[in-house]
Each structure stands twice: as C-alpha cells, then as structure tokens.
C-alpha cells in the first residue's frame, strides 16, 4: 500500500506541475535526472509472470546489459525475469540498437505500450535507459510503467564526483557501492584523489609529524604505501573493471608537486625546504626520476594498473612566490602532461596557470583542466589557450566535512535553482559550450583525525549526487519544478540496487522476541535481521551483566562499527568505527542488575539514556591548538556519530557476558541534512 500511495502521490504532483495537461494522459514520470522529452498516453504496462527481457540482436554487450537489468530487477523487486535473444512480444522488455543522430552517444528512447521497447544508438544509451526503467518501476508496488514515449539525452558528456581518499581512507567496498550509486543516477566519472596530507598546525607545526598518505600499492618504492588503509593494485584494477561495467570512468589522481608530503616523508630530499615539505623541490632532478618511475609502474604494459583513458597529475596550489619557481612549476606541469600522454592516456590537471603565469609553455591541446578557482585559472583564458574544462567551482560544489569553511553540506537548493556547469565562479558561458565537458562536485577530507566516518561523508554526498545528476544531465530547470518538490521526490528514490550506505530501514524492528532473554557466554553471538540502522534512530535494550565481565566486551557488531560494554574494565559503554573510539564517560553499567539502555543517534552526535534518563550526549567536542605562525588558536571540531551496528549481538572473541532482551531499533522522524 505504501508503494501505491507514493506512486499516485507522485502522479498527482506531476499533474499539478504539468499545466494544461489532460488528466487522462499519463504525466511525465519522475526520474533523476529528469527526462528530456515525454509524450504520455493512457494506461500502464504491468509486468506479469510471463514477462521476459529480450535483447534483439546478437550483441554480447547488449546481452550483458540485459542480464544486469535482470539482476538489478530481482535485487530491487524480488522477481526473476528470463533473459533471451529474439524479437519479443507483448508483456516483454525489449532492448535494441537503433540509429537516431539527435540522441547522441548516450541518449535512448523508451516506448511503453503493451510491451516496453528500449532502443538507443549505442549500448551505453540502452544501459542508461535501464536505470530509468528501474527508477520508474520502483515507484509502485506492482512495478508498473506509465504508457507513453520518452526520449532522453545529456547536455554534458562528463558528469562526475571527486573523492579525497588521501586524507581519509575510503574503503574499497564504499567505492564499489559509490560506483553503483553514480551509475544509477547516470553520473559517469569518478576521480579518486590517491594522496594528500593534513595541515601542519594540527601536528605541532612539524612536517615530520603531519599526517600524509599515498593509498595505492607500490612495488617501485616499497614502504611508500599507507599502512592505515590502501588499495592493492589488483583491487584498484578490479574497481575500474566494475566501473567500466556500469559505464563509469575512474580517473586516478596522483597529486603533485604540492600536496605531496607522503612522498617527501618517504624520501625527504624530494621536499622543498623553502616552501614546505608538502611541496616538491622542483630544482632537484631526483623529483623527475622518482615520479617518472612511479607513474610508469601504473601506466606501462598491455594491462596497466590505470586502465582508463584519463590520468590526473594534480598541479594545484603550488607556490608562486618567485618567477623562477613559477617557471619550474610550468615546466613540471608540461613534463607530466606529456609523460602521461606517452603511455596513450589523456592528461588531466587542476587549474593553476593564472596563478602560475609565466613564459614556459604548457601543453594545452587535448588536456582536461578542473576549473576550480578562477584566481588560480581564469576559465575564459584557459579556453583561449586550448584547454577543455570540467566545471568544479570551489565556492559552490566543494564539501569539506566539519571544517568551518566551504560547505559541510552543499547548498543544494541554490545549485538546483541557479547553477549549471556553464557557470564557473563568476565566469558564465553559453549553455552546452563544447569547451566545457561537464562538471563535478568534490569532497575534501581536510580535517584529518576529526572523527568523520565514511557514512558521515555519504550523507553529505548522496543528496549532492542527486542534485548534481540533475544539473549535469539537463542543465537548466526548464520545467521550473520547485526545489521542495524535487527534494521530496529525491527522498523516495533509493541509492542504487542493493546499496544502502545510509543504513535506512522502513520502520521499527523488534530484533528479539518480546521478553525472551538471550544468554551470552562471552564467546558466542546471535545474528539479527538487519546489519545496522542509520540516522536518526533509537536503539533500546535491557541488559544484565555477569559479575566477571569481559573487558572491552563486544555487545553489538555491524559492517562498519562495534558497540562495546565495560570499556577498559570501567563499566562504561563505548563504540568504535573508522579507526576512532568514543566513550560515554558519565555512566558505569552495574553487574547482576537489569538495566534499560537506549542509544539515540543522528548526523550530529550520539546520546546515551539509562532507564529513560539522558546520561550523556557526545557532540561537538572541540580541540584547540596554538598556531605559532599567526599567533592565534586553531580549533578542530570532532564528529562523534554512530550508525548503530546490529548485525550480531555478542561475539565469539571477547564478547559480552550476561543476558540481553527486548532489543528494538526504530527510525526516528526523517530529516534531510543540509546547509
């Protein structure tokens, strides 16, 4: 009933917006990004037990797309559809290739009658069409599709997201899920920032103590790879293969010659003593020797580690204090553009050549530039020089979690209503200017060690993903759909088939039978029906601890976190995730006594209640360090959040000893966090 109500509610909203529409004709379905063209008719296509997925040509890629659609359909709706080659009939999904120059490379057409005919000039268009079908089918309980004809195609060929994995390790499983999420919203480019470093004022103003990491396995320089989280070369290759299957291109980025502390930690003579060890010493020939060999490891051979067509070499925020330094920087940039190209790849750079204006020529033909700040690279001048731009204006699309600058959450309302990729800062271009390939948004994990979890990152990037998908596919809001309506629709759209990084659940779950006690011996566990619950939530339980409890005893465990009792033999509750540990210091659990515990969590913090009384709220702890250079104090805000782990109660290794009953988790009133 929930699905049916939601479906007709969406239809009603569409009817309100579609002025003058005939009530008997199906309105345009809601899809993210919005469909370009729609001509509605009457009635709906309803899949039956006999429905098949038919690919019309002997085309291995078309067959693969059909099987992906079948797999996603089963994941989302629990129905298995047979995949066959042939012509198809009434009641079937039919996929085919058909020439239509107006659709371009990625466009597609869907005709819904007594069958669903999806056609496109190229396979990628068919794939995007399957994402549309899944989104529409998800909106009703019987997964029906309104009859009519749609044509859809993007305004911009590059629609992307940049994620900083250097300052905060982002696990491979997260990146795999993000590829699926991006693909579901027709976002086709993921730039992975593989190295970076923290700010030295938070590390005793000492470069040798300042956090830095390079995240990729490296044989050329053993010991270079970060020990607190990295990707093996095989894992990174497999991630790219997964992305290719979903028509998402991964752009690996090794950011040099600034942001390079991980390399000068490894080999100190690479660092600049004049401008800081996070800058490479461009007057040292060893720098070129080192990085030629590093890039070669990932680019050489018939099956290179960097599989895609594009490789990013960084080149942002280097000092321009002296003319000779600027010329060295320009020569360095030119060298690595050409070096990347020597392996048959297209080079990408961050815009910096206005900041580093000089006489040394830098190659621009066939080079892609992330246009992020006009003071560093004037977009119009860069186009004159021959660069193709990615619109990624820092003042609009940069997320820096809990930093106090840029955005903690993007201003999605303003982006939706006012921005398109044709606006790069104050520089405005014609819509669909061929020199602007498209756009990206970015998450920068500047505040190393501030407690932000991977799921905290996700609750910031997912709503941004939905809005940016809309803006990068179709540019201007031609139908003038109010943002509030669009945002409400977004809430009903899942992340992707089989993806639930938000850990959303529909309603209250009783994870144990009412009144039934679970006896835990400290070396056993009980599985529950859900892995974890996301913000905002309440988890409550009654607990009875043995007189000789285990120290740091696992009480609840999930895919991303652990909730423990008797922290360091103090009787205190604690939780850990993402390498961080958080303790409720204000309460000690008694032994041999039943106690009612409730934990409430949201995107800002975590609260502990005992027998209905609030004991402690973990939120907003601030650390302060003295900045000697500017003679002021710098502060860092700590994120003390928990998506509560529920996959198992107890553990076979140092688990809780005692009894537990009435374990209940409940999603609280939904809140969309924003600016």
Tab-separated table of N, CA, C and O in Angstrom, residues 137-203:
chain	number	residue	atom	x	y	z
A	137	UNK	N	9.889	1.950	-12.132
A	137	UNK	CA	9.243	0.743	-11.610
A	137	UNK	C	9.242	0.716	-10.091
A	137	UNK	O	8.328	0.149	-9.470
A	138	UNK	N	10.234	1.340	-9.463
A	138	UNK	CA	10.337	1.325	-8.006
A	138	UNK	C	9.224	2.117	-7.337
A	138	UNK	O	8.949	1.936	-6.142
A	139	UNK	N	8.519	2.950	-8.093
A	139	UNK	CA	7.563	3.876	-7.509
A	139	UNK	C	6.178	3.280	-7.277
A	139	UNK	O	5.300	3.958	-6.751
A	140	UNK	N	5.951	2.031	-7.660
A	140	UNK	CA	4.651	1.411	-7.405
A	140	UNK	C	4.844	-0.027	-6.960
A	140	UNK	O	5.845	-0.673	-7.294
A	141	UNK	N	3.885	-0.536	-6.224
A	141	UNK	CA	4.013	-1.866	-5.639
A	141	UNK	C	4.084	-2.961	-6.698
A	141	UNK	O	4.802	-3.950	-6.527
A	142	UNK	N	3.345	-2.805	-7.791
A	142	UNK	CA	3.381	-3.833	-8.842
A	142	UNK	C	4.372	-3.495	-9.947
A	142	UNK	O	4.402	-4.151	-10.976
A	143	UNK	N	5.187	-2.447	-9.732
A	143	UNK	CA	6.286	-2.078	-10.615
A	143	UNK	C	5.812	-1.761	-12.037
A	143	UNK	O	6.486	-2.047	-13.020
A	144	UNK	N	4.641	-1.135	-12.108
A	144	UNK	CA	4.078	-0.785	-13.408
A	144	UNK	C	4.770	0.443	-13.986
A	144	UNK	O	5.397	1.233	-13.276
A	145	UNK	N	4.658	0.609	-15.299
A	145	UNK	CA	5.242	1.736	-16.019
A	145	UNK	C	4.132	2.450	-16.780
A	145	UNK	O	3.342	1.811	-17.483
A	146	UNK	N	4.038	3.780	-16.671
A	146	UNK	CA	3.004	4.507	-17.408
A	146	UNK	C	3.254	4.412	-18.908
A	146	UNK	O	4.401	4.525	-19.366
A	147	UNK	N	2.219	4.219	-19.680
A	147	UNK	CA	2.370	4.137	-21.134
A	147	UNK	C	2.677	5.511	-21.716
A	147	UNK	O	2.161	6.534	-21.261
A	148	UNK	N	3.535	5.505	-22.721
A	148	UNK	CA	3.948	6.743	-23.361
A	148	UNK	C	5.302	6.546	-24.015
A	148	UNK	O	5.862	5.440	-24.021
A	149	UNK	N	5.827	7.636	-24.573
A	149	UNK	CA	7.118	7.581	-25.251
A	149	UNK	C	8.035	8.648	-24.670
A	149	UNK	O	7.621	9.800	-24.492
A	150	UNK	N	9.253	8.255	-24.373
A	150	UNK	CA	10.222	9.225	-23.863
A	150	UNK	C	11.499	9.157	-24.686
A	150	UNK	O	11.854	8.121	-25.235
A	151	UNK	N	12.156	10.307	-24.776
A	151	UNK	CA	13.485	10.430	-25.369
A	151	UNK	C	14.346	11.186	-24.368
A	151	UNK	O	13.919	12.183	-23.798
A	152	UNK	N	15.541	10.679	-24.161
A	152	UNK	CA	16.371	11.260	-23.113
A	152	UNK	C	17.824	11.270	-23.565
A	152	UNK	O	18.287	10.315	-24.212
A	153	UNK	N	18.545	12.342	-23.217
A	153	UNK	CA	19.936	12.504	-23.647
A	153	UNK	C	20.562	13.606	-22.788
A	153	UNK	O	19.886	14.534	-22.342
A	154	UNK	N	21.867	13.519	-22.510
A	154	UNK	CA	22.503	14.511	-21.640
A	154	UNK	C	22.952	15.756	-22.391
A	154	UNK	O	23.283	15.706	-23.577
A	155	UNK	N	23.017	16.858	-21.648
A	155	UNK	CA	23.573	18.094	-22.197
A	155	UNK	C	25.096	18.113	-22.106
A	155	UNK	O	25.764	18.775	-22.906
A	156	UNK	N	25.637	17.408	-21.115
A	156	UNK	CA	27.078	17.433	-20.887
A	156	UNK	C	27.626	16.008	-20.841
A	156	UNK	O	27.067	15.145	-20.151
A	157	UNK	N	28.728	15.751	-21.538
A	157	UNK	CA	29.239	14.374	-21.612
A	157	UNK	C	29.966	13.906	-20.360
A	157	UNK	O	30.098	12.703	-20.158
A	158	UNK	N	30.455	14.813	-19.508
A	158	UNK	CA	31.186	14.412	-18.313
A	158	UNK	C	30.419	14.872	-17.079
A	158	UNK	O	30.195	16.060	-16.876
A	159	UNK	N	30.042	13.890	-16.252
A	159	UNK	CA	29.206	14.169	-15.083
A	159	UNK	C	29.838	13.418	-13.898
A	159	UNK	O	29.751	12.193	-13.819
A	160	UNK	N	30.494	14.178	-13.014
A	160	UNK	CA	31.374	13.478	-12.111
A	160	UNK	C	31.376	13.891	-10.660
A	160	UNK	O	30.723	14.846	-10.225
A	161	UNK	N	32.194	13.149	-9.917
A	161	UNK	CA	32.381	13.315	-8.480
A	161	UNK	C	33.848	13.041	-8.174
A	161	UNK	O	34.443	12.097	-8.694
A	162	UNK	N	34.455	13.902	-7.338
A	162	UNK	CA	35.833	13.711	-6.914
A	162	UNK	C	35.862	13.421	-5.413
A	162	UNK	O	35.255	14.160	-4.635
A	163	UNK	N	36.548	12.338	-5.046
A	163	UNK	CA	36.596	11.951	-3.641
A	163	UNK	C	38.038	11.907	-3.162
A	163	UNK	O	38.912	11.309	-3.798
A	164	UNK	N	38.280	12.566	-2.044
A	164	UNK	CA	39.604	12.641	-1.428
A	164	UNK	C	39.809	11.408	-0.551
A	164	UNK	O	39.289	11.332	0.565
A	165	UNK	N	40.569	10.448	-1.062
A	165	UNK	CA	40.912	9.247	-0.295
A	165	UNK	C	42.281	9.371	0.348
A	165	UNK	O	42.720	8.448	1.051
A	166	UNK	N	42.983	10.473	0.087
A	166	UNK	CA	44.320	10.649	0.616
A	166	UNK	C	44.318	11.007	2.087
A	166	UNK	O	45.024	10.399	2.895
A	167	UNK	N	43.511	11.984	2.467
A	167	UNK	CA	43.486	12.424	3.869
A	167	UNK	C	42.633	11.508	4.733
A	167	UNK	O	42.837	11.417	5.941
A	168	UNK	N	41.630	10.888	4.125
A	168	UNK	CA	40.817	9.896	4.843
A	168	UNK	C	40.698	8.661	3.968
A	168	UNK	O	40.236	8.753	2.826
A	169	UNK	N	41.086	7.524	4.504
A	169	UNK	CA	40.978	6.297	3.729
A	169	UNK	C	39.507	5.956	3.523
A	169	UNK	O	38.726	5.881	4.473
A	170	UNK	N	39.153	5.750	2.267
A	170	UNK	CA	37.797	5.345	1.908
A	170	UNK	C	37.857	3.883	1.481
A	170	UNK	O	38.491	3.553	0.476
A	171	UNK	N	37.240	2.972	2.232
A	171	UNK	CA	37.383	1.543	1.928
A	171	UNK	C	36.907	1.186	0.531
A	171	UNK	O	36.043	1.850	-0.053
A	172	UNK	N	37.470	0.118	0.022
A	172	UNK	CA	37.140	-0.338	-1.323
A	172	UNK	C	35.647	-0.618	-1.466
A	172	UNK	O	35.038	-0.282	-2.488
A	173	UNK	N	35.040	-1.218	-0.452
A	173	UNK	CA	33.615	-1.549	-0.529
A	173	UNK	C	32.770	-0.298	-0.711
A	173	UNK	O	31.753	-0.318	-1.424
A	174	UNK	N	33.174	0.792	-0.084
A	174	UNK	CA	32.465	2.069	-0.230
A	174	UNK	C	32.572	2.562	-1.670
A	174	UNK	O	31.579	2.991	-2.277
A	175	UNK	N	33.778	2.517	-2.231
A	175	UNK	CA	33.964	2.967	-3.613
A	175	UNK	C	33.168	2.090	-4.574
A	175	UNK	O	32.601	2.590	-5.559
A	176	UNK	N	33.095	0.802	-4.303
A	176	UNK	CA	32.306	-0.092	-5.145
A	176	UNK	C	30.835	0.299	-5.106
A	176	UNK	O	30.167	0.364	-6.149
A	177	UNK	N	30.325	0.561	-3.901
A	177	UNK	CA	28.928	1.000	-3.781
A	177	UNK	C	28.727	2.354	-4.442
A	177	UNK	O	27.662	2.628	-5.013
A	178	UNK	N	29.748	3.223	-4.364
A	178	UNK	CA	29.575	4.546	-4.954
A	178	UNK	C	29.550	4.497	-6.477
A	178	UNK	O	28.844	5.280	-7.123
A	179	UNK	N	30.308	3.582	-7.044
A	179	UNK	CA	30.224	3.378	-8.495
A	179	UNK	C	28.794	3.006	-8.876
A	179	UNK	O	28.224	3.538	-9.842
A	180	UNK	N	28.181	2.107	-8.117
A	180	UNK	CA	26.806	1.678	-8.405
A	180	UNK	C	25.827	2.841	-8.239
A	180	UNK	O	24.898	3.007	-9.040
A	181	UNK	N	26.038	3.635	-7.193
A	181	UNK	CA	25.150	4.782	-6.947
A	181	UNK	C	25.279	5.813	-8.055
A	181	UNK	O	24.274	6.334	-8.566
A	182	UNK	N	26.505	6.133	-8.441
A	182	UNK	CA	26.712	7.090	-9.518
A	182	UNK	C	26.037	6.612	-10.797
A	182	UNK	O	25.341	7.368	-11.480
A	183	UNK	N	26.234	5.343	-11.108
A	183	UNK	CA	25.664	4.783	-12.324
A	183	UNK	C	24.138	4.873	-12.306
A	183	UNK	O	23.508	5.147	-13.330
A	184	UNK	N	23.534	4.644	-11.138
A	184	UNK	CA	22.075	4.687	-11.034
A	184	UNK	C	21.529	6.067	-11.369
A	184	UNK	O	20.390	6.206	-11.818
A	185	UNK	N	22.363	7.082	-11.143
A	185	UNK	CA	21.962	8.461	-11.437
A	185	UNK	C	22.649	9.013	-12.689
A	185	UNK	O	22.688	10.222	-12.890
A	186	UNK	N	23.168	8.111	-13.517
A	186	UNK	CA	23.762	8.474	-14.815
A	186	UNK	C	24.961	9.419	-14.671
A	186	UNK	O	25.266	10.195	-15.574
A	187	UNK	N	25.635	9.347	-13.533
A	187	UNK	CA	26.902	10.053	-13.331
A	187	UNK	C	28.008	9.137	-13.837
A	187	UNK	O	28.068	7.961	-13.457
A	188	UNK	N	28.911	9.635	-14.666
A	188	UNK	CA	29.788	8.720	-15.400
A	188	UNK	C	31.283	8.885	-15.132
A	188	UNK	O	32.092	8.239	-15.806
A	189	UNK	N	31.682	9.699	-14.148
A	189	UNK	CA	33.105	9.913	-13.908
A	189	UNK	C	33.381	10.011	-12.413
A	189	UNK	O	32.784	10.835	-11.713
A	190	UNK	N	34.307	9.166	-11.925
A	190	UNK	CA	34.724	9.193	-10.527
A	190	UNK	C	36.219	9.462	-10.470
A	190	UNK	O	37.025	8.653	-10.913
A	191	UNK	N	36.596	10.622	-9.945
A	191	UNK	CA	38.003	10.985	-9.794
A	191	UNK	C	38.445	10.617	-8.378
A	191	UNK	O	37.867	11.084	-7.394
A	192	UNK	N	39.463	9.767	-8.280
A	192	UNK	CA	39.931	9.283	-6.984
A	192	UNK	C	41.270	9.927	-6.664
A	192	UNK	O	42.277	9.672	-7.328
A	193	UNK	N	41.265	10.762	-5.641
A	193	UNK	CA	42.426	11.534	-5.176
A	193	UNK	C	43.233	10.624	-4.255
A	193	UNK	O	42.862	10.385	-3.105
A	194	UNK	N	44.369	10.099	-4.740
A	194	UNK	CA	45.066	8.993	-4.089
A	194	UNK	C	46.077	9.415	-3.031
A	194	UNK	O	46.564	8.553	-2.284
A	195	UNK	N	46.442	10.656	-2.981
A	195	UNK	CA	47.416	11.092	-1.974
A	195	UNK	C	47.103	12.500	-1.499
A	195	UNK	O	46.546	13.305	-2.240
A	196	UNK	N	47.440	12.780	-0.262
A	196	UNK	CA	47.338	14.142	0.270
A	196	UNK	C	47.843	14.127	1.698
A	196	UNK	O	48.276	13.087	2.209
A	197	UNK	N	47.771	15.274	2.351
A	197	UNK	CA	48.278	15.399	3.717
A	197	UNK	C	47.451	16.387	4.512
A	197	UNK	O	46.721	17.219	3.959
A	198	UNK	N	47.576	16.286	5.829
A	198	UNK	CA	46.902	17.224	6.711
A	198	UNK	C	47.626	18.556	6.759
A	198	UNK	O	48.612	18.791	6.047
A	199	UNK	N	47.121	19.444	7.621
A	199	UNK	CA	47.713	20.764	7.805
A	199	UNK	C	48.619	20.716	9.036
A	199	UNK	O	48.215	20.253	10.106
A	200	UNK	N	49.823	21.246	8.898
A	200	UNK	CA	50.819	21.020	9.953
A	200	UNK	C	50.485	21.710	11.268
A	200	UNK	O	50.990	21.304	12.319
A	201	UNK	N	49.612	22.743	11.252
A	201	UNK	CA	49.285	23.396	12.518
A	201	UNK	C	48.563	22.451	13.489
A	201	UNK	O	48.542	22.693	14.692
A	202	UNK	N	47.982	21.377	12.958
A	202	UNK	CA	47.324	20.404	13.823
A	202	UNK	C	48.260	19.269	14.225
A	202	UNK	O	47.834	18.313	14.886
A	203	UNK	N	49.520	19.374	13.817
A	203	UNK	CA	50.511	18.337	14.114
A	203	UNK	C	51.804	18.979	14.639
A	203	UNK	O	52.893	18.712	14.160
